[in-house]
mmCIF file of N, CA and C in Angstrom:
data_model
loop_
_atom_site.group_PDB
_atom_site.id
_atom_site.type_symbol
_atom_site.label_atom_id
_atom_site.label_comp_id
_atom_site.label_asym_id
_atom_site.label_seq_id
_atom_site.Cartn_x
_atom_site.Cartn_y
_atom_site.Cartn_z
ATOM 1 N N MET A 1 -15.812 18.435 3.714
ATOM 2 C CA MET A 1 -15.664 17.736 4.972
ATOM 3 C C MET A 1 -14.605 16.645 4.816
ATOM 4 N N VAL A 2 -13.688 16.581 5.737
ATOM 5 C CA VAL A 2 -12.631 15.578 5.733
ATOM 6 C C VAL A 2 -12.887 14.602 6.880
ATOM 7 N N ALA A 3 -12.922 13.309 6.548
ATOM 8 C CA ALA A 3 -13.120 12.292 7.582
ATOM 9 C C ALA A 3 -11.821 12.068 8.327
ATOM 10 N N THR A 4 -11.910 11.953 9.625
ATOM 11 C CA THR A 4 -10.728 11.687 10.434
ATOM 12 C C THR A 4 -11.003 10.530 11.372
ATOM 13 N N GLY A 5 -9.937 9.889 11.808
ATOM 14 C CA GLY A 5 -10.042 8.793 12.764
ATOM 15 C C GLY A 5 -9.830 9.306 14.170
ATOM 16 N N PRO A 6 -9.758 8.391 15.111
ATOM 17 C CA PRO A 6 -9.511 8.775 16.506
ATOM 18 C C PRO A 6 -8.156 9.459 16.665
ATOM 19 N N ASP A 7 -8.009 10.245 17.713
ATOM 20 C CA ASP A 7 -6.730 10.900 17.989
ATOM 21 C C ASP A 7 -5.612 9.871 18.047
ATOM 22 N N GLY A 8 -4.503 10.166 17.375
ATOM 23 C CA GLY A 8 -3.356 9.277 17.371
ATOM 24 C C GLY A 8 -3.396 8.198 16.303
ATOM 25 N N TYR A 9 -4.515 8.066 15.588
ATOM 26 C CA TYR A 9 -4.635 7.053 14.543
ATOM 27 C C TYR A 9 -4.138 7.637 13.233
ATOM 28 N N GLU A 10 -3.101 7.043 12.685
ATOM 29 C CA GLU A 10 -2.511 7.552 11.449
ATOM 30 C C GLU A 10 -3.199 7.017 10.205
ATOM 31 N N GLY A 11 -4.037 6.004 10.344
ATOM 32 C CA GLY A 11 -4.701 5.406 9.194
ATOM 33 C C GLY A 11 -3.817 4.357 8.545
ATOM 34 N N HIS A 12 -4.409 3.571 7.645
ATOM 35 C CA HIS A 12 -3.642 2.558 6.936
ATOM 36 C C HIS A 12 -4.438 2.051 5.737
ATOM 37 N N VAL A 13 -3.739 1.369 4.881
ATOM 38 C CA VAL A 13 -4.334 0.699 3.737
ATOM 39 C C VAL A 13 -3.974 -0.768 3.855
ATOM 40 N N THR A 14 -4.938 -1.652 3.627
ATOM 41 C CA THR A 14 -4.657 -3.082 3.651
ATOM 42 C C THR A 14 -4.843 -3.644 2.251
ATOM 43 N N PHE A 15 -3.798 -4.229 1.711
ATOM 44 C CA PHE A 15 -3.879 -4.888 0.416
ATOM 45 C C PHE A 15 -4.267 -6.338 0.648
ATOM 46 N N TYR A 16 -5.160 -6.862 -0.182
ATOM 47 C CA TYR A 16 -5.592 -8.252 -0.074
ATOM 48 C C TYR A 16 -5.066 -9.036 -1.269
ATOM 49 N N ILE A 17 -4.543 -10.207 -0.991
ATOM 50 C CA ILE A 17 -3.983 -11.087 -2.003
ATOM 51 C C ILE A 17 -4.884 -12.315 -2.103
ATOM 52 N N ALA A 18 -5.273 -12.687 -3.323
ATOM 53 C CA ALA A 18 -6.110 -13.871 -3.538
ATOM 54 C C ALA A 18 -5.252 -15.122 -3.412
ATOM 55 N N VAL A 19 -5.702 -16.049 -2.564
ATOM 56 C CA VAL A 19 -5.002 -17.323 -2.358
ATOM 57 C C VAL A 19 -6.030 -18.453 -2.392
ATOM 58 N N PRO A 20 -5.606 -19.667 -2.749
ATOM 59 C CA PRO A 20 -6.557 -20.781 -2.801
ATOM 60 C C PRO A 20 -6.918 -21.346 -1.429
ATOM 61 N N ASP A 21 -6.050 -21.132 -0.407
ATOM 62 C CA ASP A 21 -6.276 -21.711 0.914
ATOM 63 C C ASP A 21 -5.786 -20.724 1.977
ATOM 64 N N ILE A 22 -6.718 -20.073 2.677
ATOM 65 C CA ILE A 22 -6.372 -19.060 3.678
ATOM 66 C C ILE A 22 -5.537 -19.671 4.809
ATOM 67 N N GLU A 23 -5.979 -20.795 5.356
ATOM 68 C CA GLU A 23 -5.264 -21.406 6.486
ATOM 69 C C GLU A 23 -3.832 -21.764 6.097
ATOM 70 N N ALA A 24 -3.641 -22.352 4.946
ATOM 71 C CA ALA A 24 -2.292 -22.718 4.501
ATOM 72 C C ALA A 24 -1.420 -21.477 4.329
ATOM 73 N N ALA A 25 -1.988 -20.417 3.780
ATOM 74 C CA ALA A 25 -1.225 -19.181 3.576
ATOM 75 C C ALA A 25 -0.854 -18.540 4.915
ATOM 76 N N LEU A 26 -1.782 -18.562 5.886
ATOM 77 C CA LEU A 26 -1.487 -18.006 7.210
ATOM 78 C C LEU A 26 -0.413 -18.828 7.914
ATOM 79 N N GLN A 27 -0.476 -20.145 7.795
ATOM 80 C CA GLN A 27 0.542 -21.000 8.397
ATOM 81 C C GLN A 27 1.915 -20.725 7.797
ATOM 82 N N LYS A 28 1.964 -20.551 6.481
ATOM 83 C CA LYS A 28 3.233 -20.254 5.805
ATOM 84 C C LYS A 28 3.785 -18.909 6.271
ATOM 85 N N ALA A 29 2.899 -17.913 6.391
ATOM 86 C CA ALA A 29 3.322 -16.600 6.871
ATOM 87 C C ALA A 29 3.916 -16.701 8.272
ATOM 88 N N GLU A 30 3.285 -17.506 9.135
ATOM 89 C CA GLU A 30 3.797 -17.689 10.493
ATOM 90 C C GLU A 30 5.156 -18.391 10.475
ATOM 91 N N GLN A 31 5.326 -19.389 9.617
ATOM 92 C CA GLN A 31 6.602 -20.104 9.503
ATOM 93 C C GLN A 31 7.725 -19.162 9.074
ATOM 94 N N LEU A 32 7.365 -18.143 8.294
ATOM 95 C CA LEU A 32 8.352 -17.195 7.780
ATOM 96 C C LEU A 32 8.542 -15.978 8.681
ATOM 97 N N GLY A 33 7.957 -16.025 9.887
ATOM 98 C CA GLY A 33 8.167 -14.942 10.849
ATOM 99 C C GLY A 33 7.030 -13.950 10.961
ATOM 100 N N GLY A 34 5.930 -14.188 10.261
ATOM 101 C CA GLY A 34 4.775 -13.306 10.359
ATOM 102 C C GLY A 34 3.930 -13.627 11.576
ATOM 103 N N GLU A 35 2.949 -12.759 11.839
ATOM 104 C CA GLU A 35 2.051 -12.925 12.974
ATOM 105 C C GLU A 35 0.606 -12.931 12.483
ATOM 106 N N ARG A 36 -0.105 -14.000 12.774
ATOM 107 C CA ARG A 36 -1.522 -14.092 12.391
ATOM 108 C C ARG A 36 -2.312 -13.052 13.181
ATOM 109 N N ILE A 37 -3.122 -12.292 12.462
ATOM 110 C CA ILE A 37 -3.975 -11.289 13.090
ATOM 111 C C ILE A 37 -5.426 -11.757 13.115
ATOM 112 N N MET A 38 -5.873 -12.378 12.022
ATOM 113 C CA MET A 38 -7.264 -12.785 11.915
ATOM 114 C C MET A 38 -7.395 -13.900 10.892
ATOM 115 N N GLY A 39 -8.329 -14.795 11.145
ATOM 116 C CA GLY A 39 -8.732 -15.741 10.133
ATOM 117 C C GLY A 39 -8.205 -17.144 10.341
ATOM 118 N N PRO A 40 -8.697 -17.974 9.460
ATOM 119 C CA PRO A 40 -9.649 -17.686 8.388
ATOM 120 C C PRO A 40 -11.051 -17.404 8.946
ATOM 121 N N GLU A 41 -11.735 -16.491 8.285
ATOM 122 C CA GLU A 41 -13.076 -16.092 8.700
ATOM 123 C C GLU A 41 -13.963 -15.943 7.471
ATOM 124 N N LYS A 42 -15.128 -16.601 7.497
ATOM 125 C CA LYS A 42 -16.067 -16.505 6.379
ATOM 126 C C LYS A 42 -16.901 -15.240 6.503
ATOM 127 N N VAL A 43 -17.074 -14.554 5.379
ATOM 128 C CA VAL A 43 -17.964 -13.388 5.311
ATOM 129 C C VAL A 43 -18.835 -13.540 4.078
ATOM 130 N N MET A 44 -20.052 -13.116 4.152
ATOM 131 C CA MET A 44 -20.985 -13.131 3.016
ATOM 132 C C MET A 44 -21.140 -14.511 2.380
ATOM 133 N N ASP A 45 -21.014 -15.580 3.125
ATOM 134 C CA ASP A 45 -21.217 -16.963 2.673
ATOM 135 C C ASP A 45 -20.331 -17.410 1.516
ATOM 136 N N SER A 46 -19.630 -16.509 0.847
ATOM 137 C CA SER A 46 -18.856 -16.938 -0.312
ATOM 138 C C SER A 46 -17.432 -16.404 -0.312
ATOM 139 N N VAL A 47 -17.061 -15.668 0.722
ATOM 140 C CA VAL A 47 -15.730 -15.078 0.781
ATOM 141 C C VAL A 47 -15.099 -15.432 2.123
ATOM 142 N N GLU A 48 -13.829 -15.796 2.087
ATOM 143 C CA GLU A 48 -13.082 -16.105 3.298
ATOM 144 C C GLU A 48 -11.906 -15.138 3.387
ATOM 145 N N LEU A 49 -11.658 -14.588 4.574
ATOM 146 C CA LEU A 49 -10.602 -13.597 4.762
ATOM 147 C C LEU A 49 -9.615 -14.037 5.832
ATOM 148 N N GLY A 50 -8.426 -13.510 5.746
ATOM 149 C CA GLY A 50 -7.406 -13.669 6.769
ATOM 150 C C GLY A 50 -6.499 -12.457 6.725
ATOM 151 N N GLN A 51 -5.803 -12.200 7.811
ATOM 152 C CA GLN A 51 -4.837 -11.108 7.848
ATOM 153 C C GLN A 51 -3.641 -11.539 8.679
ATOM 154 N N PHE A 52 -2.462 -11.041 8.296
ATOM 155 C CA PHE A 52 -1.257 -11.262 9.081
ATOM 156 C C PHE A 52 -0.367 -10.043 8.959
ATOM 157 N N LYS A 53 0.551 -9.926 9.913
ATOM 158 C CA LYS A 53 1.580 -8.891 9.833
ATOM 159 C C LYS A 53 2.872 -9.573 9.436
ATOM 160 N N ASP A 54 3.573 -8.979 8.474
ATOM 161 C CA ASP A 54 4.864 -9.530 8.082
ATOM 162 C C ASP A 54 5.901 -9.182 9.164
ATOM 163 N N PRO A 55 7.117 -9.718 9.071
ATOM 164 C CA PRO A 55 8.117 -9.457 10.117
ATOM 165 C C PRO A 55 8.437 -7.971 10.324
ATOM 166 N N GLU A 56 8.137 -7.130 9.338
ATOM 167 C CA GLU A 56 8.383 -5.697 9.477
ATOM 168 C C GLU A 56 7.161 -4.956 10.024
ATOM 169 N N GLY A 57 6.068 -5.691 10.269
ATOM 170 C CA GLY A 57 4.875 -5.080 10.844
ATOM 171 C C GLY A 57 3.824 -4.612 9.863
ATOM 172 N N HIS A 58 4.003 -4.882 8.563
ATOM 173 C CA HIS A 58 3.009 -4.497 7.567
ATOM 174 C C HIS A 58 1.810 -5.438 7.607
ATOM 175 N N LEU A 59 0.609 -4.885 7.622
ATOM 176 C CA LEU A 59 -0.607 -5.683 7.623
ATOM 177 C C LEU A 59 -0.930 -6.106 6.197
ATOM 178 N N ILE A 60 -1.149 -7.411 5.994
ATOM 179 C CA ILE A 60 -1.438 -7.963 4.678
ATOM 180 C C ILE A 60 -2.692 -8.812 4.787
ATOM 181 N N GLY A 61 -3.619 -8.619 3.861
ATOM 182 C CA GLY A 61 -4.851 -9.375 3.858
ATOM 183 C C GLY A 61 -4.822 -10.500 2.848
ATOM 184 N N LEU A 62 -5.565 -11.547 3.151
ATOM 185 C CA LEU A 62 -5.718 -12.688 2.251
ATOM 186 C C LEU A 62 -7.200 -12.871 1.981
ATOM 187 N N VAL A 63 -7.534 -13.249 0.761
ATOM 188 C CA VAL A 63 -8.947 -13.452 0.397
ATOM 189 C C VAL A 63 -9.062 -14.696 -0.470
ATOM 190 N N ARG A 64 -10.133 -15.432 -0.231
ATOM 191 C CA ARG A 64 -10.496 -16.568 -1.085
ATOM 192 C C ARG A 64 -11.985 -16.474 -1.323
ATOM 193 N N GLY A 65 -12.343 -16.386 -2.591
ATOM 194 C CA GLY A 65 -13.739 -16.330 -2.968
ATOM 195 C C GLY A 65 -14.175 -17.632 -3.601
ATOM 196 N N SER A 66 -15.457 -17.937 -3.491
ATOM 197 C CA SER A 66 -15.958 -19.160 -4.139
ATOM 198 C C SER A 66 -15.944 -18.954 -5.631
ATOM 199 N N GLU A 67 -15.631 -20.019 -6.327
ATOM 200 C CA GLU A 67 -15.512 -19.918 -7.789
ATOM 201 C C GLU A 67 -16.737 -20.450 -8.463
#
Protein backbone atom coordinates (compact mmCIF):
# COMPACT_ATOMS: atom_id res chain seq x y z
CA MET A 1 0.00 0.00 0.00
CA VAL A 2 1.34 3.42 -0.96
CA ALA A 3 0.19 6.47 1.01
CA THR A 4 -0.86 9.43 -1.09
CA GLY A 5 -1.88 12.99 -0.34
CA PRO A 6 -4.74 15.02 -1.74
CA ASP A 7 -4.99 15.52 -5.50
CA GLY A 8 -2.43 18.07 -6.67
CA TYR A 9 -0.27 17.74 -3.54
CA GLU A 10 3.30 16.95 -4.51
CA GLY A 11 4.50 16.40 -0.94
CA HIS A 12 7.50 17.94 0.78
CA VAL A 13 10.20 17.46 3.36
CA THR A 14 10.86 20.04 6.07
CA PHE A 15 14.32 20.22 7.58
CA TYR A 16 14.53 21.63 11.11
CA ILE A 17 17.53 23.58 12.35
CA ALA A 18 18.29 23.87 16.09
CA VAL A 19 18.55 27.50 17.21
CA PRO A 20 18.82 29.07 20.68
CA ASP A 21 16.03 31.64 20.06
CA ILE A 22 13.14 30.95 17.64
CA GLU A 23 11.82 34.54 17.60
CA ALA A 24 15.26 36.02 16.89
CA ALA A 25 15.87 33.51 14.10
CA LEU A 26 12.46 34.23 12.52
CA GLN A 27 13.10 37.98 12.69
CA LYS A 28 16.49 37.52 11.02
CA ALA A 29 14.92 35.38 8.29
CA GLU A 30 12.34 38.12 7.65
CA GLN A 31 15.08 40.80 7.51
CA LEU A 32 16.83 38.70 4.86
CA GLY A 33 13.72 38.40 2.68
CA GLY A 34 12.08 35.32 4.16
CA GLU A 35 8.43 34.94 5.12
CA ARG A 36 7.33 33.78 8.57
CA ILE A 37 4.94 30.85 8.29
CA MET A 38 4.54 29.79 11.92
CA GLY A 39 5.88 30.41 15.37
CA PRO A 40 7.26 30.57 17.77
CA GLU A 41 4.93 27.87 19.08
CA LYS A 42 5.44 25.62 22.11
CA VAL A 43 4.74 21.90 21.73
CA MET A 44 5.08 19.15 24.34
CA ASP A 45 6.01 21.69 27.08
CA SER A 46 9.71 21.42 26.22
CA VAL A 47 10.01 22.10 22.49
CA GLU A 48 9.46 25.33 20.58
CA LEU A 49 8.99 25.39 16.80
CA GLY A 50 8.95 27.95 14.02
CA GLN A 51 8.85 27.83 10.24
CA PHE A 52 9.67 30.27 7.46
CA LYS A 53 10.01 30.27 3.70
CA ASP A 54 13.28 31.51 2.27
CA PRO A 55 13.22 34.01 -0.64
CA GLU A 56 13.14 31.07 -3.09
CA GLY A 57 10.08 29.55 -1.39
CA HIS A 58 11.76 26.67 0.47
CA LEU A 59 10.11 25.80 3.78
CA ILE A 60 12.61 25.68 6.67
CA GLY A 61 11.84 24.67 10.23
CA LEU A 62 13.40 25.92 13.44
CA VAL A 63 13.46 24.03 16.74
CA ARG A 64 14.53 24.86 20.26
CA GLY A 65 14.41 22.22 22.93
CA SER A 66 14.83 22.66 26.66
CA GLU A 67 18.26 21.72 27.85
